[in-house]
Amino acid sequence: MNNTKDHRGVINVLSLLLALFLIKEYYTLFDQRNVKNIYRLLHVHNPLFTCVIFVLIGTRSILLYARTNLPCLIVSEIIIYYLIYTQTHGIVSCNTTLLSMINFMKLYSFIFETTNCGKTVEHVMENGSSSATRSVDHSRNVQRTEEKQDDVPPEIELTYFIRFLFLPTLCFSDAARRRKRSVPALFHNLLMACIFFLLANFLVAFYIVPLLEQHTVFDFLTDISVFVRVSATSFIFWIAMFLFFFKYYLSFLAECTNYENKIFGEWWNAQYFRDFWRLWNIPTHDWLRRYVFAPFYLLFKSKWLSSLVVFIISGVLHEIVYILTFKKIGVVVFMSILSQFLFIYLEHALFGPGNLLFWFLFCFIGQPIFLLSLRKKILSVVSIKV
């Protein structure tokens, strides 16, 4: 009897059948009248204050370069959040919040690395806490995060600092990494970023908004056709956004700035949720590892407690984006992030490693239910009352 473990042909056929099924479904659901949702999504309600926010972020960066001051950084971030909350709306609120938050994390890293704090944490990460490093980088196959960080220049020029602000990294100690620019890759990444950005907005306007208008969480759990439509649409949208931002937009920035770094790992092969959170967004993971986990490990001497603090701070940051986008205070996003911490520590005991289980729970159960649970708030962004 001839046995084989190579099932790539079968997988290709099933993938083709699934693609044909989805094309048929989306062709049936398409309604050209939903084009109005694109305008509602991308419309800037208060362009003046949006420009003010950009100016504040840029001014803050230059002032903190001239004189590093952590309290001023925190106060300026609160002021910017207040302006976003009161003067912007919808997708613009979300994007400006993320921009300000990224800038805040970069400036915090700059302040941290240009003081003695950076040297202290470097010592902890490299010499005094090998177990702490293993707890965050457990089973990581890449060696990049285990290597010594590049030294921060003793005298930082303004051009070096400005380049760091546009690098696809949040850690100032990574800014010295350089490589030769590829002009064809630069234009390729820009083109693909535009394509996937348009695709993501097309999916929201023509499919996600209509699905949220028509269905609830109960429909998703009781009707198999609704389950397939919502799961597939939310998954494709998530992949489109990932490709737009991490694969192509950040790669475009890397080409523009001659920067060499790994932005994401092979999270699609994750056996556990721990692997996914470690690999899908390496810049944020490295920032949390260096500026949250390592200092708290130095304080508590506990991997478990330090990891809990990381997830709490991550949950708070996600909750801020939620509040400023939907103009409502809640704990839905915070609790969903915090639950990941509990699940990471329980999944080894409750489940065996399984990539199929990861995909099913994360993309075909978790994401659609989370999306439908926020349906009223999401529809309010495009001015639809339910």
Short mmCIF file of C-alpha atoms in Angstrom, two decimals:
data_model
loop_
_atom_site.label_atom_id
_atom_site.label_comp_id
_atom_site.label_asym_id
_atom_site.label_seq_id
_atom_site.Cartn_x
_atom_site.Cartn_y
_atom_site.Cartn_z
CA MET A 1 0.00 0.00 0.00
CA ASN A 2 1.42 3.36 -1.03
CA ASN A 3 0.98 5.95 1.74
CA THR A 4 1.82 9.61 1.35
CA LYS A 5 1.77 12.62 3.61
CA ASP A 6 1.81 15.17 0.80
CA HIS A 7 -1.73 16.51 0.43
CA ARG A 8 -0.93 19.75 -1.36
CA GLY A 9 -2.98 18.79 -4.41
CA VAL A 10 -6.09 18.13 -2.32
CA ILE A 11 -5.57 21.41 -0.44
CA ASN A 12 -5.26 23.29 -3.75
CA VAL A 13 -8.53 21.80 -5.05
CA LEU A 14 -10.37 22.63 -1.83
CA SER A 15 -8.95 26.17 -1.89
CA LEU A 16 -10.13 26.61 -5.49
CA LEU A 17 -13.63 25.35 -4.63
CA LEU A 18 -13.77 27.70 -1.64
CA ALA A 19 -12.66 30.64 -3.80
CA LEU A 20 -15.36 29.87 -6.40
CA PHE A 21 -17.98 29.61 -3.66
CA LEU A 22 -16.97 32.96 -2.17
CA ILE A 23 -16.95 34.66 -5.58
CA LYS A 24 -20.50 33.40 -6.16
CA GLU A 25 -21.60 34.58 -2.70
CA TYR A 26 -20.07 38.03 -3.06
CA TYR A 27 -21.48 38.45 -6.56
CA THR A 28 -24.95 37.70 -5.16
CA LEU A 29 -24.53 40.09 -2.24
CA PHE A 30 -23.09 42.96 -4.28
CA ASP A 31 -25.25 46.10 -4.32
CA GLN A 32 -23.89 49.18 -6.08
CA ARG A 33 -26.02 51.43 -3.85
CA ASN A 34 -23.59 50.71 -1.01
CA VAL A 35 -21.02 52.95 -2.70
CA LYS A 36 -22.32 55.72 -0.42
CA ASN A 37 -20.71 53.90 2.51
CA ILE A 38 -17.23 54.64 1.12
CA TYR A 39 -17.84 58.37 1.39
CA ARG A 40 -19.19 57.94 4.91
CA LEU A 41 -16.14 55.93 5.93
CA LEU A 42 -13.49 58.26 4.53
CA HIS A 43 -15.19 61.63 4.98
CA VAL A 44 -13.20 64.05 7.17
CA HIS A 45 -15.78 65.93 9.26
CA ASN A 46 -13.37 68.49 10.70
CA PRO A 47 -10.27 68.81 8.48
CA LEU A 48 -8.95 71.86 10.38
CA PHE A 49 -8.59 70.02 13.68
CA THR A 50 -7.23 66.98 11.90
CA CYS A 51 -4.43 69.19 10.56
CA VAL A 52 -3.94 70.65 14.05
CA ILE A 53 -3.40 67.15 15.42
CA PHE A 54 -0.74 66.43 12.79
CA VAL A 55 1.00 69.71 13.61
CA LEU A 56 0.91 68.96 17.34
CA ILE A 57 2.43 65.52 16.81
CA GLY A 58 5.24 66.95 14.67
CA THR A 59 5.90 69.87 17.02
CA ARG A 60 5.97 67.56 20.02
CA SER A 61 8.55 65.35 18.34
CA ILE A 62 10.93 68.24 17.62
CA LEU A 63 10.55 69.76 21.10
CA LEU A 64 11.24 66.44 22.81
CA TYR A 65 14.28 65.94 20.60
CA ALA A 66 15.62 69.28 21.82
CA ARG A 67 14.79 68.55 25.46
CA THR A 68 13.68 65.10 26.56
CA ASN A 69 10.89 65.31 29.11
CA LEU A 70 8.64 62.34 29.87
CA PRO A 71 5.91 64.31 31.75
CA CYS A 72 5.56 66.66 28.77
CA LEU A 73 5.21 63.66 26.47
CA ILE A 74 2.40 62.23 28.60
CA VAL A 75 0.57 65.57 28.93
CA SER A 76 0.80 66.23 25.19
CA GLU A 77 -0.62 62.77 24.46
CA ILE A 78 -3.60 63.44 26.73
CA ILE A 79 -4.24 66.77 24.98
CA ILE A 80 -4.10 65.13 21.55
CA TYR A 81 -6.50 62.39 22.70
CA TYR A 82 -8.91 65.07 23.95
CA LEU A 83 -8.85 66.82 20.57
CA ILE A 84 -9.41 63.53 18.77
CA TYR A 85 -12.32 62.67 21.07
CA THR A 86 -14.07 66.01 20.67
CA GLN A 87 -13.21 67.10 17.13
CA THR A 88 -12.87 64.01 14.91
CA HIS A 89 -15.16 61.19 13.87
CA GLY A 90 -15.09 57.56 12.74
CA ILE A 91 -12.18 56.25 10.73
CA VAL A 92 -10.34 59.58 11.03
CA SER A 93 -10.51 59.26 14.82
CA CYS A 94 -9.11 55.74 14.64
CA ASN A 95 -6.26 56.65 12.28
CA THR A 96 -5.21 59.82 14.14
CA THR A 97 -5.29 57.91 17.44
CA LEU A 98 -3.06 55.20 16.05
CA LEU A 99 -0.69 57.80 14.58
CA SER A 100 -0.41 59.66 17.88
CA MET A 101 0.01 56.41 19.81
CA ILE A 102 2.78 55.20 17.50
CA ASN A 103 4.53 58.56 17.81
CA PHE A 104 4.18 58.39 21.61
CA MET A 105 5.75 54.92 21.73
CA LYS A 106 8.63 56.05 19.51
CA LEU A 107 9.30 59.14 21.64
CA TYR A 108 9.09 57.11 24.83
CA SER A 109 11.69 54.75 23.38
CA PHE A 110 13.88 57.73 22.43
CA ILE A 111 13.70 59.16 25.97
CA PHE A 112 14.28 55.74 27.50
CA GLU A 113 17.32 54.92 25.35
CA THR A 114 18.99 58.32 25.79
CA THR A 115 18.96 57.95 29.58
CA ASN A 116 20.52 55.35 31.84
CA CYS A 117 17.29 53.34 31.77
CA GLY A 118 18.19 51.81 28.43
CA LYS A 119 21.51 50.49 29.74
CA THR A 120 19.83 49.00 32.80
CA VAL A 121 17.22 47.13 30.77
CA GLU A 122 19.88 46.01 28.28
CA HIS A 123 21.77 44.43 31.15
CA VAL A 124 18.63 42.69 32.41
CA MET A 125 17.65 41.39 28.99
CA GLU A 126 21.09 40.08 28.06
CA ASN A 127 22.71 38.98 31.32
CA GLY A 128 20.38 38.93 34.28
CA SER A 129 17.16 37.50 32.89
CA SER A 130 17.72 34.77 30.37
CA SER A 131 14.60 33.08 31.72
CA ALA A 132 12.62 36.26 31.18
CA THR A 133 13.80 36.41 27.60
CA ARG A 134 12.75 32.80 27.07
CA SER A 135 9.31 33.50 28.50
CA VAL A 136 8.60 36.16 25.92
CA ASP A 137 10.53 34.63 23.01
CA HIS A 138 9.63 31.00 23.73
CA SER A 139 10.16 28.87 20.62
CA ARG A 140 11.05 31.87 18.43
CA ASN A 141 13.02 30.62 15.46
CA VAL A 142 14.52 33.94 14.50
CA GLN A 143 17.64 35.07 16.29
CA ARG A 144 17.11 38.79 15.81
CA THR A 145 15.59 39.59 19.18
CA GLU A 146 18.19 37.58 21.06
CA GLU A 147 21.05 39.63 19.67
CA LYS A 148 22.48 42.71 21.28
CA GLN A 149 20.67 45.89 20.31
CA ASP A 150 22.59 48.36 18.21
CA ASP A 151 24.26 51.05 20.26
CA VAL A 152 22.56 54.42 20.41
CA PRO A 153 24.77 57.16 18.91
CA PRO A 154 26.27 59.32 21.68
CA GLU A 155 25.37 62.52 19.78
CA ILE A 156 22.09 62.14 17.93
CA GLU A 157 21.71 64.36 14.89
CA LEU A 158 18.31 65.78 13.97
CA THR A 159 18.30 63.96 10.63
CA TYR A 160 18.94 60.65 12.43
CA PHE A 161 16.05 61.36 14.80
CA ILE A 162 13.64 62.37 12.01
CA ARG A 163 14.54 59.21 10.09
CA PHE A 164 13.66 57.18 13.20
CA LEU A 165 10.19 58.77 13.29
CA PHE A 166 9.46 57.28 9.86
CA LEU A 167 11.06 53.88 10.41
CA PRO A 168 8.80 50.80 10.69
CA THR A 169 10.05 50.19 14.23
CA LEU A 170 9.09 51.52 17.66
CA CYS A 171 12.48 50.96 19.33
CA PHE A 172 15.06 53.73 18.98
CA SER A 173 17.88 51.25 19.54
CA ASP A 174 16.98 49.60 16.20
CA ALA A 175 17.34 52.80 14.17
CA ALA A 176 20.98 52.19 13.19
CA ARG A 177 20.11 49.18 11.03
CA ARG A 178 20.50 49.99 7.34
CA ARG A 179 20.42 48.28 3.98
CA LYS A 180 20.59 49.29 0.33
CA ARG A 181 17.39 50.70 -1.14
CA SER A 182 15.60 48.85 -3.93
CA VAL A 183 13.67 51.31 -6.12
CA PRO A 184 11.56 48.59 -7.86
CA ALA A 185 10.61 47.18 -4.45
CA LEU A 186 9.72 50.68 -3.25
CA PHE A 187 7.20 51.26 -6.06
CA HIS A 188 5.92 47.68 -5.86
CA ASN A 189 5.17 48.03 -2.15
CA LEU A 190 3.49 51.40 -2.70
CA LEU A 191 1.28 50.02 -5.47
CA MET A 192 0.29 46.92 -3.50
CA ALA A 193 -0.40 49.00 -0.38
CA CYS A 194 -2.82 51.17 -2.40
CA ILE A 195 -4.53 48.09 -3.87
CA PHE A 196 -5.09 46.39 -0.51
CA PHE A 197 -6.18 49.66 1.11
CA LEU A 198 -8.85 50.05 -1.57
CA LEU A 199 -9.81 46.38 -1.21
CA ALA A 200 -10.26 46.73 2.55
CA ASN A 201 -12.49 49.80 2.17
CA PHE A 202 -14.42 48.07 -0.61
CA LEU A 203 -15.12 45.09 1.67
CA VAL A 204 -16.30 47.33 4.50
CA ALA A 205 -18.56 49.46 2.31
CA PHE A 206 -20.12 46.74 0.16
CA TYR A 207 -20.15 43.69 2.44
CA ILE A 208 -19.34 44.24 6.12
CA VAL A 209 -21.72 47.18 6.65
CA PRO A 210 -24.65 45.40 4.91
CA LEU A 211 -23.96 42.21 6.89
CA LEU A 212 -23.94 44.15 10.16
CA GLU A 213 -27.22 45.81 9.20
CA GLN A 214 -28.90 42.47 8.57
CA HIS A 215 -27.47 40.08 11.17
CA THR A 216 -26.74 39.77 14.89
CA VAL A 217 -24.60 37.46 17.01
CA PHE A 218 -27.62 35.18 17.44
CA ASP A 219 -27.99 34.85 13.65
CA PHE A 220 -24.29 34.04 13.38
CA LEU A 221 -24.56 31.22 15.93
CA THR A 222 -27.80 29.71 14.62
CA ASP A 223 -27.68 30.13 10.82
CA ILE A 224 -24.90 28.33 8.94
CA SER A 225 -25.19 30.62 5.89
CA VAL A 226 -24.73 33.69 8.09
CA PHE A 227 -21.82 31.97 9.84
CA VAL A 228 -20.04 31.34 6.53
CA ARG A 229 -20.67 34.84 5.14
CA VAL A 230 -19.62 36.75 8.25
CA SER A 231 -16.61 34.50 9.01
CA ALA A 232 -15.28 34.62 5.45
CA THR A 233 -15.82 38.36 5.06
CA SER A 234 -14.24 39.31 8.39
CA PHE A 235 -11.31 36.99 7.67
CA ILE A 236 -10.68 38.40 4.17
CA PHE A 237 -10.93 41.95 5.52
CA TRP A 238 -8.45 41.15 8.30
CA ILE A 239 -5.99 39.61 5.82
CA ALA A 240 -6.38 42.60 3.47
CA MET A 241 -5.61 45.02 6.31
CA PHE A 242 -2.63 42.94 7.41
CA LEU A 243 -1.21 42.88 3.88
CA PHE A 244 -1.85 46.61 3.44
CA PHE A 245 -0.20 47.75 6.65
CA PHE A 246 2.40 45.17 7.66
CA LYS A 247 3.35 43.55 4.38
CA TYR A 248 3.37 46.52 2.00
CA TYR A 249 2.99 49.90 3.76
CA LEU A 250 5.65 49.25 6.40
CA SER A 251 7.86 47.64 3.75
CA PHE A 252 7.41 50.81 1.68
CA LEU A 253 8.59 52.89 4.66
CA ALA A 254 11.52 50.50 5.11
CA GLU A 255 12.56 51.02 1.49
CA CYS A 256 12.21 54.81 1.77
CA THR A 257 14.43 54.91 4.87
CA ASN A 258 16.91 52.16 3.88
CA TYR A 259 15.84 50.21 6.95
CA GLU A 260 16.37 46.51 7.53
CA ASN A 261 14.25 44.71 10.08
CA LYS A 262 11.73 41.89 10.41
CA ILE A 263 8.20 43.27 10.69
CA PHE A 264 6.31 40.00 11.13
CA GLY A 265 6.97 36.29 11.36
CA GLU A 266 5.09 33.25 10.07
CA TRP A 267 2.09 33.76 12.35
CA TRP A 268 -0.12 31.78 9.95
CA ASN A 269 1.73 28.64 11.08
CA ALA A 270 1.07 29.37 14.76
CA GLN A 271 0.30 26.30 16.85
CA TYR A 272 -0.68 28.36 19.89
CA PHE A 273 -2.04 31.85 20.53
CA ARG A 274 1.28 32.60 22.25
CA ASP A 275 3.04 32.11 18.92
CA PHE A 276 0.57 34.34 17.10
CA TRP A 277 0.93 37.29 19.49
CA ARG A 278 4.71 36.95 19.29
CA LEU A 279 4.95 36.85 15.51
CA TRP A 280 2.19 38.86 13.86
CA ASN A 281 3.41 42.32 14.97
CA ILE A 282 7.09 42.15 15.85
CA PRO A 283 7.70 45.94 16.26
CA THR A 284 5.01 46.22 18.94
CA HIS A 285 6.06 42.93 20.53
CA ASP A 286 9.66 44.13 20.78
CA TRP A 287 8.57 47.48 22.26
CA LEU A 288 6.44 45.80 24.92
CA ARG A 289 9.19 43.30 25.64
CA ARG A 290 11.89 45.96 26.05
CA TYR A 291 10.00 48.80 27.75
CA VAL A 292 7.30 46.96 29.71
CA PHE A 293 8.25 43.33 30.31
CA ALA A 294 11.95 43.85 31.09
CA PRO A 295 11.50 46.75 33.58
CA PHE A 296 8.67 44.95 35.39
CA TYR A 297 10.65 41.73 35.47
CA LEU A 298 13.46 43.72 37.08
CA LEU A 299 10.92 44.95 39.63
CA PHE A 300 8.86 41.80 40.33
CA LYS A 301 11.30 38.99 39.41
CA SER A 302 8.25 37.16 38.05
CA LYS A 303 7.71 36.15 34.43
CA TRP A 304 3.99 35.53 34.98
CA LEU A 305 3.33 38.90 36.63
CA SER A 306 5.45 40.81 34.11
CA SER A 307 3.58 39.16 31.23
CA LEU A 308 0.26 40.08 32.88
CA VAL A 309 1.35 43.74 33.02
CA VAL A 310 2.21 43.57 29.30
CA PHE A 311 -1.30 42.38 28.45
CA ILE A 312 -2.90 44.96 30.75
CA ILE A 313 -1.03 47.80 29.04
CA SER A 314 -1.79 46.33 25.62
CA GLY A 315 -5.47 46.12 26.59
CA VAL A 316 -5.46 49.75 27.78
CA LEU A 317 -3.93 50.92 24.48
CA HIS A 318 -6.51 48.97 22.47
CA GLU A 319 -9.30 50.35 24.67
CA ILE A 320 -8.10 53.92 24.06
CA VAL A 321 -8.40 53.36 20.30
CA TYR A 322 -11.92 51.96 20.84
CA ILE A 323 -13.03 54.89 23.02
CA LEU A 324 -11.69 57.59 20.72
CA THR A 325 -13.13 55.90 17.63
CA PHE A 326 -16.65 55.19 18.91
CA LYS A 327 -16.86 58.00 21.53
CA LYS A 328 -18.08 55.55 24.16
CA ILE A 329 -16.37 54.13 27.21
CA GLY A 330 -16.47 50.37 27.59
CA VAL A 331 -14.34 47.42 28.57
CA VAL A 332 -15.10 45.08 25.65
CA VAL A 333 -11.75 45.46 23.92
CA PHE A 334 -9.76 45.55 27.16
CA MET A 335 -11.33 42.33 28.41
CA SER A 336 -10.86 40.60 25.06
CA ILE A 337 -7.13 41.38 25.14
CA LEU A 338 -6.80 40.38 28.79
CA SER A 339 -8.61 37.10 28.09
CA GLN A 340 -5.83 36.25 25.63
CA PHE A 341 -3.39 36.21 28.55
CA LEU A 342 -5.51 33.66 30.39
CA PHE A 343 -6.03 31.61 27.26
CA ILE A 344 -2.30 31.52 26.54
CA TYR A 345 -1.61 29.98 29.94
CA LEU A 346 -4.55 27.58 29.71
CA GLU A 347 -4.27 26.42 26.12
CA HIS A 348 -1.32 24.12 26.81
CA ALA A 349 -3.37 22.36 29.48
CA LEU A 350 -6.72 22.34 27.66
CA PHE A 351 -5.65 21.80 24.04
CA GLY A 352 -2.83 20.20 22.15
CA PRO A 353 -0.93 22.21 19.56
CA GLY A 354 -2.98 22.63 16.41
CA ASN A 355 -2.81 25.17 13.61
CA LEU A 356 -6.35 24.27 12.49
CA LEU A 357 -7.69 24.90 16.00
CA PHE A 358 -5.94 28.29 16.09
CA TRP A 359 -7.48 29.36 12.79
CA PHE A 360 -10.95 28.16 13.76
CA LEU A 361 -11.03 29.83 17.17
CA PHE A 362 -9.28 33.06 16.22
CA CYS A 363 -10.53 33.84 12.72
CA PHE A 364 -13.80 31.94 12.33
CA ILE A 365 -15.24 32.30 15.84
CA GLY A 366 -13.51 35.11 17.75
CA GLN A 367 -13.30 37.80 15.06
CA PRO A 368 -16.89 37.48 13.71
CA ILE A 369 -18.45 37.44 17.19
CA PHE A 370 -16.37 40.46 18.22
CA LEU A 371 -17.36 42.27 15.00
CA LEU A 372 -21.07 41.56 15.46
CA SER A 373 -20.98 42.50 19.14
CA LEU A 374 -19.90 46.00 18.05
CA ARG A 375 -22.38 46.25 15.17
CA LYS A 376 -24.31 49.25 16.53
CA LYS A 377 -21.15 51.23 17.20
CA ILE A 378 -19.62 50.35 13.83
CA LEU A 379 -22.80 51.29 11.97
CA SER A 380 -22.93 54.59 13.85
CA VAL A 381 -19.58 55.46 12.25
CA VAL A 382 -21.25 55.36 8.81
CA SER A 383 -24.34 57.16 10.19
CA ILE A 384 -26.67 54.15 10.07
CA LYS A 385 -29.16 53.81 12.93
CA VAL A 386 -30.17 50.33 14.12
#
